[in-house]
Amino acid sequence: MAVVKADAYGHGALRCARAALEAGADWLGTATPHEALALRAAGITDVPVMCWLWTPGDPWDEGIEAGLDMSVSGMWALREVVAAARATGKRARVQLKADTGLGRNGCQPADWPELVGEALKAEAEGLLKVTGLWSHLACADEPHHPSIAAQLDVFRSMLDYAEKAGVEPEVRHIANSPATLTSRGPLRPRPARHRRLRHLAQPRTRHRRRTRPAARHVAQGERRARQAGPGRTRRQLRAPLRHRRRDHPRARARRIRRRRPRHASGRGPVLVGDTVRTIAGRVAMDQFVLDLGGETPEPGTEAVLFGPGDRGEPTAEDWAVAADTIAYEIVTRIGARVPRVYPGE
């Protein structure tokens, strides 16, 4: 299953979904029903698509009509699925999620018998088919973490109960992305250094986030040089002779700021030419400034915020460290207004 939630982690859900299917993926996954329905509307109709982040009042009926595999974590969700199945006159595809220790969603072990029993009743009425039983590992990015074995034990127990009760799922799954990197299946974790695994588990974006900035000189001692961004975060700065600053327009429209990245103020790295420069002052609403260290690049010189790192540019992980967050947040916060270019097409 190739998961293309959050616009395929900022890379373009539809393009990435098609590429994954061409490469051999059997299933697609999204977080929300709206993401899944968008794939169906775009013509991806011949493969299973699973979505799991449902809330009360979501379009269960549309999910049934679209043939989505819909995750159910509790009785409230099962009731909504059953009602939608009756309304549409079609059989829903349902995957029951077990909470084996993540604690984010899923059915608690104590409530599992009721959920399984009611799902089987609805299945006997022809209202739904339980297509999957699944869960999610909490610490798979830390090989040999004791919670992994504990969660697998709980998952086995909950699987056994459901299958003895009569559930015949098409799939049983618990291995999230880190588990696929460290396990021969989810049950036998391979030895791996935690730092290496964290690196592998982060999104390895092959595209580069670029902008074309405008450079200008700041005279020695100019007081305005203190204000590299709102809030006057460089209040004591005095510009040396021929100190240069570089303003980056459209940072707001291109979602460079968006909450956490603002935490990269004074720390965010950007490759300009062959040199990695650092943001000077605060990331503002529609621009930010780089300290060019006295150099004078030509106007329009490409500035690379992040990429795969093969040219020495910062990576999404480097920005995550600067912003005190994770790389997923960096790439998924790039707004839809930023053009995506797919080399080779």
C-alpha angles and dihedrals in degrees: 000000000000110000113214099174122145091032089309090306090308097311100101119280100220097046092045092046091054092046091050092051091048088052092054109272113155098196138027125214134200133175101227132038090236090061091049094047090051090058091050091048089051091058104267095131107132102068132061115265119195126197126181112177101089126157131191112287095021118144098274090155091057089047091055092047089050093049094240122167102237122201117228120196103169147010095271090060093045090052091052092048092050092049091049091048091053091048095049097037089226133115116253123224107225134183116197113220121211122205101223096169111309091100095204100103137326132094118298115238091246091057096041097092092056094047093047092046095050092045090054091050090053090046090053088053090054093246098119146001120223099226099171148017115206150155140181131244117234102201107021089130088068106065114223093011105160092234091067095064091040092053092047090053091052091046092052090050093050092046091051092051094049095046094046087051089057107268112144105188126190091218139019115194142167105148110113121190098284090049091055089056096050107030142069086224116327095292104065113047115201121225109264135157112254094229093052092049093050088054093050094045094056119091108272098207113198094194122083123230103225140178134175109228134196118235128207138172126251115206120236111279095004107161094213088069086075091071103068093160133341119313092039091255092173095051096152097046118126113187115236120224111303092358109174130212128190122211119207112207124203095027089135096049089047091049099239090140108044103140108288097042087060084068085068088071108135091007111055113118124223128178112229112181104318097333131084110227130190131234110257111217127337130345101246132203096268107007147018136199132236126205104232094188095233098309124128112215118190115266109268095028108157116256116198116204095186142338141146092306098239092122094045093263121140118269129224086258090057089054090047091055090048092049096041093240139091130282092246090066092050096054098038093054094064102112126233090250090074109092115241114214118194111203115220097030 
